[in-house]
Amino acid sequence: MQDWELIGKYIREEATSEEREQLEQWLKANDENAALFAEVKAGWQNSAKINDHLKIDKVKAWNSIQQKIKEEQKIIPITRKPPVYNKWILRAAAILVVTLFVTWYGLKLGNKPELILVQTTNEAKTVVLPDNSTIILNENSTLIYPKQFATNERKVDLIGEAFFDIKRDPQHPFIIENKNFNIKVLGTSFDVMAYEKDSVAMVTVVTGTVSFVDNNGYSELLLKGDVGILSKNKQRIYRSINNDLNFMAWKTKKLEFANASIADVCAALKKYFNHEFIIKDKAILNCKFTGSFEDPKLVEVLTVLEKTLNVKTVIKKKNVEITGTGC
């Protein structure tokens, strides 16, 4: 039995007790094995979230992935002591499985249109749609779109975050579907943030006009510079002016602050670096910060904050502690 077959059986809960023990021993062998397995399992679980939409044959899907991995010859041995692999090889093998439908070969769903699914993990991906509209998909996001749009509309599904630059076509409105809302445009550019774990979904308009509609039929017409915020609990959309300079920092790779509160600075850094920022001394919250960073690195940003604000920072795993008198 090939190694990836065993991983697949384990994830699908089809492995025997002996097979489970075999794989669990492999997981304990080193941290890289465990990290690889976590990547594969996460991708498989994420794909299950949209299984109802696509009606995917998971066995067929896994077999297709396994064959692709064999072709790439990047199998990590389970049944014998693994050789030393470069990190990029391990990562390539993981991404190949986690993005299991990035180059999905076009599953036919009866008389339904052929659908393409793009799923990102730790990096953004640019997608060009059949109408030449462009979508930049942020990390940990999922996009579903047809290989060919329908004759009367252009419809896609989104989970996560993406920036949309949509070609204008009044005869074929562009529609984004999510279980919590619908978005309808004719031609415009805007950012949508709709991660399942978040309590709100947000639409920020860069150009044009966007119709933002919740599941109760309540809608807001958003113009350039507007942000629509959907409270998932209240199922109500609120419209305001966008004052966040960093709402697209994930795309531009740039952080900007103009006399910003430290609370706002930490919120932007939390989203960009995926770290929690813990302010130990509340006096620091009275400080303001102005500055910008191109392709920022966490250590570099913290160094600037220390020199500017008279604070000390300590990184502890995924937390950043900030102490000092401030200002």
Coordinates of C-alpha atoms in Angstrom, one line a residue:
M1 CA 0.0 0.0 0.0
Q2 CA 1.3 3.4 -0.9
D3 CA 1.9 6.0 1.8
W4 CA -0.7 8.5 0.6
E5 CA -3.3 5.8 0.5
L6 CA -2.7 5.3 4.2
I7 CA -3.0 9.0 4.9
G8 CA -6.2 9.1 2.9
K9 CA -7.7 6.1 4.8
Y10 CA -6.8 7.6 8.1
I11 CA -8.3 11.0 7.3
R12 CA -11.5 9.3 6.0
E13 CA -11.6 7.2 9.2
E14 CA -11.4 4.0 7.1
A15 CA -8.0 2.8 8.4
T16 CA -7.8 -0.5 10.5
S17 CA -6.4 -0.3 14.0
E18 CA -3.0 -1.6 12.7
E19 CA -2.9 1.0 10.0
R20 CA -3.8 3.7 12.5
E21 CA -1.0 2.7 14.8
Q22 CA 1.4 2.6 11.8
L23 CA 0.5 6.1 10.8
E24 CA 0.5 7.5 14.4
Q25 CA 4.0 6.2 14.8
W26 CA 5.1 8.0 11.7
L27 CA 3.5 11.2 13.1
K28 CA 5.5 10.9 16.3
A29 CA 8.8 10.3 14.4
N30 CA 9.4 14.0 13.8
D31 CA 7.7 17.4 13.6
E32 CA 7.9 17.7 9.8
N33 CA 5.7 14.5 9.5
A34 CA 3.1 16.0 11.9
A35 CA 3.2 19.3 10.1
L36 CA 2.6 17.7 6.7
F37 CA -0.2 15.6 8.0
A38 CA -1.9 18.7 9.5
E39 CA -1.7 20.5 6.2
V40 CA -3.3 17.5 4.3
K41 CA -6.0 17.1 6.9
A42 CA -6.9 20.8 7.0
G43 CA -7.2 20.8 3.2
W44 CA -9.4 17.8 3.1
Q45 CA -11.7 19.1 5.9
N46 CA -12.0 22.5 4.1
S47 CA -13.0 20.8 0.9
A48 CA -15.8 19.0 2.8
K49 CA -17.4 22.4 3.6
I50 CA -18.4 22.8 0.0
N51 CA -19.1 19.2 -0.7
D52 CA -22.9 19.8 -0.7
H53 CA -22.5 22.5 -3.3
L54 CA -20.3 20.4 -5.7
K55 CA -21.5 16.9 -4.8
I56 CA -17.9 15.7 -5.1
D57 CA -17.0 12.1 -5.2
K58 CA -14.4 12.2 -2.4
V59 CA -12.9 8.8 -3.2
K60 CA -12.5 9.7 -6.8
A61 CA -11.0 13.1 -5.7
W62 CA -8.5 11.5 -3.4
N63 CA -7.4 8.9 -6.0
S64 CA -6.8 11.8 -8.5
I65 CA -4.7 13.7 -5.9
Q66 CA -2.8 10.5 -5.1
Q67 CA -2.0 9.9 -8.7
K68 CA -0.8 13.5 -9.2
I69 CA 1.5 13.1 -6.2
K70 CA 3.0 9.9 -7.6
E71 CA 3.6 11.7 -10.9
E72 CA 5.5 14.5 -9.1
Q73 CA 7.5 11.8 -7.1
K74 CA 7.2 13.7 -3.8
I75 CA 6.0 10.9 -1.6
I76 CA 7.1 11.1 2.0
P77 CA 7.8 7.5 3.3
I78 CA 5.8 6.2 6.2
T79 CA 6.8 2.6 6.4
R80 CA 10.5 3.3 6.5
K81 CA 12.9 5.8 8.0
P82 CA 12.5 9.0 5.8
P83 CA 15.4 10.6 4.2
V84 CA 16.3 14.2 5.0
Y85 CA 14.0 16.4 2.8
N86 CA 14.5 20.1 2.2
K87 CA 11.7 22.2 3.6
W88 CA 10.6 23.3 0.2
I89 CA 10.0 19.8 -0.9
L90 CA 7.9 19.0 2.1
R91 CA 6.0 22.2 1.6
A92 CA 5.4 21.4 -2.1
A93 CA 4.0 18.0 -1.3
A94 CA 1.7 19.5 1.3
I95 CA 0.4 22.2 -1.0
L96 CA -0.2 19.7 -3.7
V97 CA -2.7 18.0 -1.5
V98 CA -4.1 20.9 0.4
T99 CA -5.0 22.7 -2.8
L100 CA -6.6 19.6 -4.0
F101 CA -8.9 21.3 -6.5
V102 CA -6.8 24.3 -7.6
T103 CA -6.4 22.6 -11.0
W104 CA -9.5 20.5 -10.7
Y105 CA -9.9 18.6 -13.9
G106 CA -13.5 19.7 -14.4
L107 CA -15.9 17.5 -12.6
K108 CA -19.1 17.1 -14.5
L109 CA -22.2 17.4 -12.4
G110 CA -25.0 16.0 -14.6
N111 CA -26.4 18.9 -16.6
K112 CA -24.9 21.5 -14.3
P113 CA -22.0 23.7 -15.5
E114 CA -18.4 22.6 -15.1
L115 CA -17.1 24.1 -12.0
I116 CA -13.6 25.1 -10.9
L117 CA -12.6 25.3 -7.2
V118 CA -9.6 27.3 -6.0
Q119 CA -8.5 26.9 -2.4
T120 CA -5.6 28.7 -0.8
T121 CA -3.7 28.0 2.4
N122 CA -0.7 30.1 3.3
E123 CA -0.4 32.3 0.2
A124 CA -2.6 34.4 -2.0
K125 CA -3.5 33.4 -5.6
T126 CA -4.6 35.3 -8.6
V127 CA -7.5 33.9 -10.6
V128 CA -8.6 35.2 -14.1
L129 CA -12.3 34.4 -14.8
P130 CA -13.8 33.5 -18.1
D131 CA -14.8 37.1 -18.7
N132 CA -11.2 38.3 -17.9
S133 CA -12.2 39.7 -14.6
T134 CA -9.5 39.3 -12.0
I135 CA -9.8 37.9 -8.4
I136 CA -7.0 37.9 -5.9
L137 CA -7.8 35.3 -3.3
N138 CA -6.3 35.8 0.1
E139 CA -4.9 33.0 2.4
N140 CA -7.2 30.3 3.7
S141 CA -10.0 31.2 1.2
T142 CA -12.1 29.2 -1.2
L143 CA -13.5 30.3 -4.6
I144 CA -15.9 28.4 -6.9
Y145 CA -16.7 29.6 -10.4
P146 CA -18.0 28.0 -13.6
K147 CA -15.6 27.2 -16.5
Q148 CA -18.1 29.2 -18.6
F149 CA -20.5 31.8 -17.2
A150 CA -24.3 31.4 -17.8
T151 CA -26.0 33.4 -20.6
N152 CA -27.7 35.8 -18.2
E153 CA -25.3 36.3 -15.2
R154 CA -21.8 35.7 -13.9
K155 CA -21.9 33.9 -10.5
V156 CA -19.2 32.8 -8.1
D157 CA -19.1 31.5 -4.5
L158 CA -16.6 32.8 -1.9
I159 CA -15.5 31.7 1.5
G160 CA -12.7 33.9 3.0
E161 CA -11.3 37.1 1.6
A162 CA -10.7 38.3 -2.0
F163 CA -10.2 41.4 -4.0
F164 CA -12.4 41.6 -7.1
D165 CA -11.7 43.7 -10.2
I166 CA -14.8 43.0 -12.3
K167 CA -15.1 43.8 -16.0
R168 CA -18.2 46.0 -16.7
D169 CA -21.0 44.1 -18.5
P170 CA -24.6 45.5 -17.8
Q171 CA -26.1 42.5 -19.7
H172 CA -24.4 40.0 -17.3
P173 CA -24.4 41.2 -13.7
F174 CA -21.7 39.7 -11.5
I175 CA -22.9 37.9 -8.4
I176 CA -21.0 36.7 -5.4
E177 CA -22.8 34.1 -3.2
N178 CA -22.0 33.2 0.4
K179 CA -24.2 31.5 2.9
N180 CA -24.6 34.8 4.8
F181 CA -25.1 37.3 1.9
N182 CA -25.2 38.1 -1.8
I183 CA -23.2 40.8 -3.6
K184 CA -24.3 42.1 -7.0
V185 CA -22.3 44.4 -9.3
L186 CA -22.0 45.3 -13.0
G187 CA -18.4 46.3 -13.1
T188 CA -16.3 47.6 -10.2
S189 CA -13.4 46.8 -7.8
F190 CA -13.9 45.9 -4.2
D191 CA -12.6 43.8 -1.3
V192 CA -14.8 41.1 0.4
M193 CA -13.8 39.6 3.8
A194 CA -16.1 36.7 4.7
Y195 CA -14.2 34.1 6.8
E196 CA -16.5 31.6 8.5
K197 CA -14.9 32.1 11.9
D198 CA -15.5 35.8 12.0
S199 CA -18.7 37.3 13.4
V200 CA -19.0 39.9 10.6
A201 CA -18.5 40.0 6.9
M202 CA -17.2 43.2 5.2
V203 CA -17.3 44.7 1.7
T204 CA -15.1 47.7 1.0
V205 CA -15.6 49.5 -2.3
V206 CA -12.6 50.9 -4.2
T207 CA -14.4 51.9 -7.5
G208 CA -17.9 51.7 -8.8
T209 CA -21.1 50.6 -7.0
V210 CA -21.9 47.4 -5.0
S211 CA -25.2 46.0 -3.9
F212 CA -24.7 44.1 -0.6
V213 CA -27.7 42.0 0.4
D214 CA -28.2 39.9 3.6
N215 CA -30.3 36.7 3.9
N216 CA -33.3 38.6 5.0
G217 CA -33.3 40.7 1.8
Y218 CA -32.1 43.8 3.5
S219 CA -29.6 45.6 1.2
E220 CA -27.2 48.5 1.2
L221 CA -25.9 50.3 -2.0
L222 CA -22.2 50.9 -1.4
L223 CA -20.3 53.6 -3.3
K224 CA -16.6 54.3 -3.7
G225 CA -15.0 54.6 -0.2
D226 CA -17.9 52.9 1.6
V227 CA -17.6 49.8 3.7
G228 CA -20.6 47.5 4.4
I229 CA -20.5 45.5 7.6
L230 CA -22.8 42.5 8.0
S231 CA -23.4 41.3 11.6
K232 CA -23.9 37.6 11.2
N233 CA -25.8 37.4 14.5
K234 CA -28.2 40.3 13.9
Q235 CA -28.3 39.6 10.1
R236 CA -28.2 43.3 9.5
I237 CA -25.9 45.4 7.2
Y238 CA -24.4 48.7 8.4
R239 CA -22.8 51.2 6.0
S240 CA -20.0 53.6 6.9
I241 CA -17.0 55.4 5.4
N242 CA -13.8 53.3 5.2
N243 CA -11.1 54.9 7.3
D244 CA -8.9 51.8 7.4
L245 CA -5.8 52.5 5.3
N246 CA -4.7 48.8 5.7
F247 CA -7.9 47.0 4.6
M248 CA -5.9 45.6 1.6
A249 CA -2.5 45.3 3.2
W250 CA -2.6 41.5 2.5
K251 CA -2.7 42.4 -1.2
T252 CA -0.5 45.5 -1.4
K253 CA 2.1 44.1 1.1
K254 CA 2.2 47.6 2.6
L255 CA 1.1 48.9 6.1
E256 CA 0.3 52.6 6.6
F257 CA -0.5 54.5 9.7
A258 CA -1.4 58.2 10.0
N259 CA -1.6 59.4 13.6
A260 CA -3.2 56.0 14.4
S261 CA -4.1 54.8 17.9
I262 CA -2.0 52.0 19.2
A263 CA -5.2 49.9 19.4
D264 CA -5.7 50.4 15.7
V265 CA -2.0 49.7 15.0
C266 CA -2.2 46.4 16.9
A267 CA -5.4 45.4 15.1
A268 CA -3.8 45.9 11.7
L269 CA -0.6 44.1 12.8
K270 CA -2.7 41.2 14.2
K271 CA -4.4 40.7 10.9
Y272 CA -1.3 41.1 8.8
F273 CA 1.0 38.9 10.9
N274 CA -1.5 36.5 12.5
H275 CA -0.2 37.3 16.0
E276 CA -2.0 38.4 19.1
F277 CA -0.8 41.7 20.5
I278 CA -1.0 42.1 24.2
I279 CA -0.5 45.5 25.8
K280 CA 0.7 45.1 29.3
D281 CA 0.8 48.8 30.3
K282 CA -2.4 50.7 29.5
A283 CA -0.6 54.0 29.3
I284 CA 0.7 52.9 25.9
L285 CA -2.8 53.1 24.6
N286 CA -2.6 56.9 24.8
C287 CA 0.1 57.0 22.1
K288 CA -0.3 57.7 18.4
F289 CA 1.8 56.3 15.6
T290 CA 2.6 57.5 12.1
G291 CA 4.6 55.5 9.7
S292 CA 4.6 53.1 6.7
F293 CA 6.2 49.8 5.9
E294 CA 6.8 48.2 2.5
D295 CA 6.7 44.4 2.5
P296 CA 6.9 44.5 6.3
K297 CA 8.6 41.9 8.5
L298 CA 7.3 41.6 12.1
V299 CA 10.7 42.1 13.8
E300 CA 11.4 45.2 11.7
V301 CA 8.0 46.7 12.6
L302 CA 8.5 46.0 16.3
T303 CA 11.9 47.6 16.2
V304 CA 10.4 50.8 14.8
L305 CA 7.6 50.8 17.4
E306 CA 10.1 50.4 20.2
K307 CA 12.2 53.3 19.1
T308 CA 9.2 55.6 18.3
L309 CA 7.0 54.8 21.3
N310 CA 9.5 54.1 24.0
V311 CA 8.2 50.5 24.5
K312 CA 9.6 47.0 24.7
T313 CA 8.3 44.1 22.7
V314 CA 8.7 40.4 23.2
I315 CA 7.6 37.7 20.8
K316 CA 6.3 34.5 22.5
K317 CA 5.2 32.0 19.8
K318 CA 2.1 33.6 18.3
N319 CA 1.8 36.4 20.9
V320 CA 3.6 39.8 21.0
E321 CA 3.8 41.4 24.4
I322 CA 4.2 45.2 24.6
T323 CA 5.4 46.9 27.8
G324 CA 6.8 50.3 28.8
T325 CA 5.7 53.8 29.8
G326 CA 5.0 54.7 26.2
C327 CA 5.4 57.9 24.1

